[in-house]
Amino acid sequence: MIHDYQRCVSCVMDTSDPKIVFDARGVCDHCNNFYKNILPSWLPLPSSLESFTERIQKQGRNRDFDCIIGMSGGVDSSYLTYYVTRELGLRPLVFHVDAGWNSQIAVNNIERLVDGLKLDLYTEVIDWEEMKDLQLAFFKSGVPHIDTPQNHAYFATMYKFANKYDIKTILTGANLSTECLRNPIEWMYYQSDSTQLLDIHRNFGKGKLRNFPLTSILWHKVILPYFKGISVVSPLNLIPYVKQEAMDLLQDKFGWQPYPQKHFESRFTSFYESYWLPERFGYDVRKVQFSSLILTKQMTRNEALIKLKQPPFNRDTIKHDIKYIANKLGIDVEELNSYMDLPLKTYKDYKSQRAIYSLGTSLMKSVGLEVGGKR
Ligand SMILES: [Zn+2]
């Protein structure tokens, strides 16, 4: 079905999002969802922050750590680490998953934060041969969500660690302030769906996944929280979180370095989000990121439109980046480029637990436990 081109008059989302719906004023469903469901309950009372801090401190009594923080080196997780340590007085174990794609800036940022705050860092390194095999399988599958292996490993490892050491709270930098709009499912399918991951690997992988960490929706959404009492909390939603202010503070206090774009702490994600996804599928994640900032008044729509006129990737370095990705995956540039021309596939072409995800999301929304989320 071919739609006429249309862009939301309030944010910068447009018909490259295949399920976007506009009202009579030309405002999209993402914006309407934000005003109706997210904004009214966005910033809770200060007492929520107090009770959060007390609860986490109580869990950590007589233990080495109060909680763990998943740290990528990006602004959200870095600021979160600073905030809970310095402002709330918590004692987190900083947890980092190295899936092989860290940028040098990410490594520096993590070190600076951990040293500056005198915290302990635990790094789990993912089996690179398996990671590479899985990553290539995703390229060969033709789907858009080829960043799944890295993100899946990140969360699965953290859940596993928390469970093994009985740490009750995992803190993440996820936040509504910069992520009140999420990438549509057509652009980026649920990365935690192990059924999909395993089916793609079964079809296109070469070796066996022996060490690769796996999670499933049942494990992390039901068993961990309701049977083991391990929950994932996003404290940036409990405070007024302003991205530019956070970056200024981190640079000033820790010599933290900013990235050209959200998620570019990973060299793979940078290649994938700036080049692969827009060039092969026409999905430009900047539209989602800028629209979130527009709705939370951290960017004007005009600024976003000007930035969107620039290509999503850096023309001067893209050739070098493509070569880096190919080398690292052990293939030549021609092979990597050949995946660009494969027929376009979606998550629907492989086995998935989409039905369970949809059911889970409706349940969470109906009881008010989720306001944002994908659609
Ligand atoms: Zn909109």
Short mmCIF file of C-alpha atoms in Angstrom, two decimals, residues 8-267:
data_model
loop_
_atom_site.label_atom_id
_atom_site.label_comp_id
_atom_site.label_asym_id
_atom_site.label_seq_id
_atom_site.Cartn_x
_atom_site.Cartn_y
_atom_site.Cartn_z
CA CYS A 8 3.07 15.34 11.80
CA VAL A 9 2.54 19.06 12.43
CA SER A 10 3.61 18.70 16.08
CA CYS A 11 6.65 16.36 15.92
CA VAL A 12 8.76 15.21 12.96
CA MET A 13 7.41 11.67 12.54
CA ASP A 14 6.09 10.93 9.08
CA THR A 15 4.70 8.21 6.85
CA SER A 16 8.03 6.35 6.84
CA ASP A 17 6.40 4.91 9.98
CA PRO A 18 3.94 2.61 8.18
CA LYS A 19 1.34 2.52 10.98
CA ILE A 20 1.29 6.25 11.73
CA VAL A 21 -2.19 7.76 12.01
CA PHE A 22 -2.99 11.47 11.84
CA ASP A 23 -5.97 13.22 13.37
CA ALA A 24 -7.94 15.96 11.60
CA ARG A 25 -5.41 18.59 12.74
CA GLY A 26 -2.51 16.61 11.27
CA VAL A 27 -1.19 15.51 14.69
CA CYS A 28 0.14 11.95 14.79
CA ASP A 29 -0.83 9.14 17.13
CA HIS A 30 2.59 9.24 18.87
CA CYS A 31 1.94 12.84 19.93
CA ASN A 32 -1.63 12.12 20.94
CA ASN A 33 -0.47 9.17 23.03
CA PHE A 34 2.11 11.40 24.71
CA TYR A 35 -0.42 14.09 25.66
CA LYS A 36 -3.13 11.65 26.69
CA ASN A 37 -1.18 8.89 28.45
CA ILE A 38 2.38 9.93 29.24
CA LEU A 39 2.40 13.62 30.14
CA PRO A 40 -0.29 13.51 32.87
CA SER A 41 1.66 10.94 34.91
CA TRP A 42 5.18 11.78 33.83
CA LEU A 43 6.82 13.38 36.81
CA PRO A 44 5.73 11.74 40.05
CA LEU A 45 5.76 13.40 43.46
CA PRO A 46 9.13 13.88 45.22
CA SER A 47 7.95 11.25 47.71
CA SER A 48 8.31 8.62 44.96
CA LEU A 49 12.02 9.35 44.80
CA GLU A 50 12.34 9.15 48.59
CA SER A 51 10.56 5.85 48.86
CA PHE A 52 12.58 4.51 45.92
CA THR A 53 15.86 5.42 47.67
CA GLU A 54 14.76 3.93 50.98
CA ARG A 55 13.64 0.72 49.34
CA ILE A 56 16.94 0.25 47.47
CA GLN A 57 19.02 1.06 50.56
CA LYS A 58 17.07 -1.44 52.58
CA GLN A 59 17.73 -4.14 49.98
CA GLY A 60 21.45 -3.41 50.17
CA ARG A 61 21.76 -3.54 53.96
CA ASN A 62 24.68 -5.80 54.99
CA ARG A 63 25.60 -6.29 51.37
CA ASP A 64 28.40 -4.92 49.19
CA PHE A 65 25.99 -3.22 46.77
CA ASP A 66 22.49 -1.80 46.85
CA CYS A 67 21.70 -2.47 43.21
CA ILE A 68 23.30 -2.88 39.79
CA ILE A 69 23.37 -0.33 37.00
CA GLY A 70 23.68 -1.31 33.38
CA MET A 71 26.16 1.12 31.90
CA SER A 72 26.83 1.62 28.19
CA GLY A 73 28.82 4.85 28.44
CA GLY A 74 25.99 6.81 26.79
CA VAL A 75 24.52 9.91 28.42
CA ASP A 76 21.48 8.28 30.04
CA SER A 77 23.28 5.48 31.86
CA SER A 78 26.23 7.74 32.74
CA TYR A 79 24.02 10.41 34.26
CA LEU A 80 21.99 7.79 36.08
CA THR A 81 25.16 6.40 37.64
CA TYR A 82 26.22 9.86 38.75
CA TYR A 83 22.79 10.75 40.09
CA VAL A 84 22.06 7.68 42.18
CA THR A 85 25.58 7.72 43.64
CA ARG A 86 26.10 11.40 44.39
CA GLU A 87 22.55 12.69 44.80
CA LEU A 88 20.85 9.66 46.35
CA GLY A 89 23.79 8.09 48.15
CA LEU A 90 23.24 4.62 46.71
CA ARG A 91 26.04 2.10 46.25
CA PRO A 92 25.58 0.54 42.82
CA LEU A 93 27.71 -2.09 41.17
CA VAL A 94 28.33 -0.78 37.67
CA PHE A 95 27.69 -3.51 35.16
CA HIS A 96 28.94 -3.38 31.61
CA VAL A 97 28.41 -5.89 28.83
CA ASP A 98 31.12 -5.90 26.18
CA ALA A 99 29.61 -7.35 23.02
CA GLY A 100 32.64 -6.38 20.98
CA TRP A 101 31.44 -3.07 19.55
CA ASN A 102 32.44 -0.52 22.18
CA SER A 103 33.74 2.76 20.80
CA GLN A 104 36.86 4.19 22.40
CA ILE A 105 34.75 7.08 23.71
CA ALA A 106 32.45 4.60 25.45
CA VAL A 107 35.37 2.87 27.13
CA ASN A 108 36.81 6.22 28.28
CA ASN A 109 33.45 7.42 29.55
CA ILE A 110 32.83 4.31 31.61
CA GLU A 111 36.32 4.53 33.13
CA ARG A 112 35.98 8.20 33.98
CA LEU A 113 32.65 7.74 35.68
CA VAL A 114 33.66 4.66 37.61
CA ASP A 115 36.96 6.21 38.75
CA GLY A 116 35.43 9.59 39.52
CA LEU A 117 32.67 8.06 41.62
CA LYS A 118 34.94 5.39 43.14
CA LEU A 119 32.63 2.57 42.09
CA ASP A 120 33.26 -1.05 41.22
CA LEU A 121 32.93 -2.07 37.60
CA TYR A 122 32.02 -5.55 36.49
CA THR A 123 32.46 -6.26 32.79
CA GLU A 124 31.06 -9.35 31.13
CA VAL A 125 32.55 -10.13 27.74
CA ILE A 126 30.32 -11.92 25.24
CA ASP A 127 31.79 -14.88 23.33
CA TRP A 128 32.89 -13.12 20.16
CA GLU A 129 32.76 -16.12 17.80
CA GLU A 130 29.12 -16.71 18.71
CA MET A 131 28.32 -13.01 18.62
CA LYS A 132 29.83 -12.75 15.13
CA ASP A 133 27.90 -15.78 13.87
CA LEU A 134 24.65 -14.43 15.23
CA GLN A 135 25.32 -10.95 13.90
CA LEU A 136 25.96 -12.31 10.39
CA ALA A 137 22.82 -14.44 10.64
CA PHE A 138 20.80 -11.28 11.27
CA PHE A 139 22.35 -9.59 8.21
CA LYS A 140 21.49 -12.62 6.08
CA SER A 141 17.91 -12.78 7.40
CA GLY A 142 17.07 -9.47 5.70
CA VAL A 143 15.20 -8.02 8.72
CA PRO A 144 15.61 -4.41 9.90
CA HIS A 145 16.36 -5.20 13.57
CA ILE A 146 19.92 -6.45 13.07
CA ASP A 147 21.15 -4.77 16.27
CA THR A 148 19.27 -7.43 18.25
CA PRO A 149 22.24 -9.67 19.19
CA GLN A 150 24.04 -6.88 21.03
CA ASN A 151 20.98 -5.62 22.90
CA HIS A 152 19.71 -9.07 23.72
CA ALA A 153 23.07 -10.01 25.17
CA TYR A 154 23.13 -6.83 27.22
CA PHE A 155 19.86 -7.44 29.01
CA ALA A 156 20.12 -11.23 29.24
CA THR A 157 23.53 -10.93 30.91
CA MET A 158 22.31 -8.41 33.41
CA TYR A 159 19.27 -10.51 34.37
CA LYS A 160 21.47 -13.56 34.75
CA PHE A 161 23.92 -11.73 36.96
CA ALA A 162 21.21 -10.23 39.19
CA ASN A 163 19.61 -13.63 39.60
CA LYS A 164 22.89 -15.39 40.38
CA TYR A 165 23.93 -12.90 43.04
CA ASP A 166 20.39 -12.22 44.23
CA ILE A 167 20.53 -8.48 43.57
CA LYS A 168 16.96 -7.29 43.71
CA THR A 169 17.11 -4.14 41.61
CA ILE A 170 18.55 -3.44 38.19
CA LEU A 171 18.66 0.25 37.34
CA THR A 172 18.53 1.33 33.72
CA GLY A 173 18.90 4.69 32.02
CA ALA A 174 15.67 4.21 30.08
CA ASN A 175 13.62 7.38 30.39
CA LEU A 176 10.56 9.14 29.06
CA SER A 177 12.33 12.48 28.80
CA THR A 178 14.38 11.46 25.75
CA GLU A 179 12.49 8.29 24.81
CA CYS A 180 8.80 9.11 25.13
CA LEU A 181 8.48 8.06 21.50
CA ARG A 182 9.77 4.61 20.70
CA ASN A 183 10.85 3.14 17.40
CA PRO A 184 7.80 1.53 15.77
CA ILE A 185 7.80 -2.28 15.76
CA GLU A 186 8.16 -2.30 11.97
CA TRP A 187 11.46 -0.43 12.37
CA MET A 188 12.83 -2.25 15.38
CA TYR A 189 11.17 -5.42 16.58
CA TYR A 190 11.42 -6.51 20.24
CA GLN A 191 15.07 -7.33 20.79
CA SER A 192 14.34 -9.50 23.80
CA ASP A 193 12.36 -12.03 21.74
CA SER A 194 14.55 -15.13 21.95
CA THR A 195 12.20 -17.15 19.74
CA GLN A 196 12.92 -14.79 16.89
CA LEU A 197 16.64 -14.65 17.65
CA LEU A 198 16.96 -18.43 17.72
CA ASP A 199 14.89 -18.91 14.58
CA ILE A 200 17.07 -16.48 12.64
CA HIS A 201 20.17 -18.23 13.96
CA ARG A 202 18.75 -21.64 13.05
CA ASN A 203 18.15 -20.44 9.50
CA PHE A 204 21.36 -18.53 8.88
CA GLY A 205 23.87 -19.28 11.64
CA LYS A 206 26.81 -21.61 11.23
CA GLY A 207 27.83 -22.74 14.68
CA LYS A 208 26.01 -23.44 17.92
CA LEU A 209 25.09 -20.86 20.55
CA ARG A 210 26.61 -22.38 23.67
CA ASN A 211 27.57 -19.35 25.70
CA PHE A 212 25.42 -16.60 24.24
CA PRO A 213 23.15 -15.29 27.01
CA LEU A 214 19.44 -15.67 26.36
CA THR A 215 16.41 -14.23 28.03
CA SER A 216 12.70 -14.55 27.27
CA ILE A 217 9.66 -12.45 27.97
CA LEU A 218 8.40 -15.07 30.43
CA TRP A 219 11.73 -15.03 32.30
CA HIS A 220 12.26 -11.29 32.64
CA LYS A 221 8.67 -10.04 32.73
CA VAL A 222 7.11 -12.74 34.92
CA ILE A 223 9.54 -15.06 36.72
CA LEU A 224 12.16 -12.50 37.72
CA PRO A 225 9.81 -9.78 38.99
CA TYR A 226 6.97 -11.87 40.42
CA PHE A 227 8.69 -15.04 41.62
CA LYS A 228 12.21 -13.87 42.41
CA GLY A 229 11.50 -10.26 43.35
CA ILE A 230 14.05 -8.87 40.89
CA SER A 231 12.85 -5.74 39.18
CA VAL A 232 14.14 -3.34 36.56
CA VAL A 233 13.68 0.29 37.55
CA SER A 234 14.23 3.48 35.53
CA PRO A 235 14.96 6.22 38.10
CA LEU A 236 15.45 8.93 35.48
CA ASN A 237 11.66 8.95 35.31
CA LEU A 238 11.54 10.00 38.95
CA ILE A 239 13.51 13.22 38.40
CA PRO A 240 13.41 16.14 35.97
CA TYR A 241 15.94 14.81 33.46
CA VAL A 242 17.18 17.26 30.83
CA LYS A 243 19.62 15.75 28.37
CA GLN A 244 21.74 18.83 27.61
CA GLU A 245 22.09 19.69 31.30
CA ALA A 246 23.10 16.11 32.03
CA MET A 247 25.77 16.17 29.31
CA ASP A 248 27.14 19.51 30.53
CA LEU A 249 27.41 18.22 34.07
CA LEU A 250 29.12 14.98 33.04
CA GLN A 251 31.64 16.83 30.86
CA ASP A 252 32.32 19.35 33.56
CA LYS A 253 32.69 16.95 36.48
CA PHE A 254 34.20 13.87 34.82
CA GLY A 255 35.62 14.89 31.46
CA TRP A 256 32.94 12.70 29.90
CA GLN A 257 32.80 12.96 26.10
CA PRO A 258 29.57 13.42 24.14
CA TYR A 259 28.65 11.39 21.04
CA PRO A 260 27.47 12.75 17.71
CA GLN A 261 24.14 10.91 18.23
CA LYS A 262 22.20 8.85 20.76
CA HIS A 263 23.37 5.21 20.95
CA PHE A 264 26.60 5.93 19.07
CA GLU A 265 28.61 4.60 22.01
CA SER A 266 28.48 1.31 20.09
CA ARG A 267 30.27 1.23 16.74
#
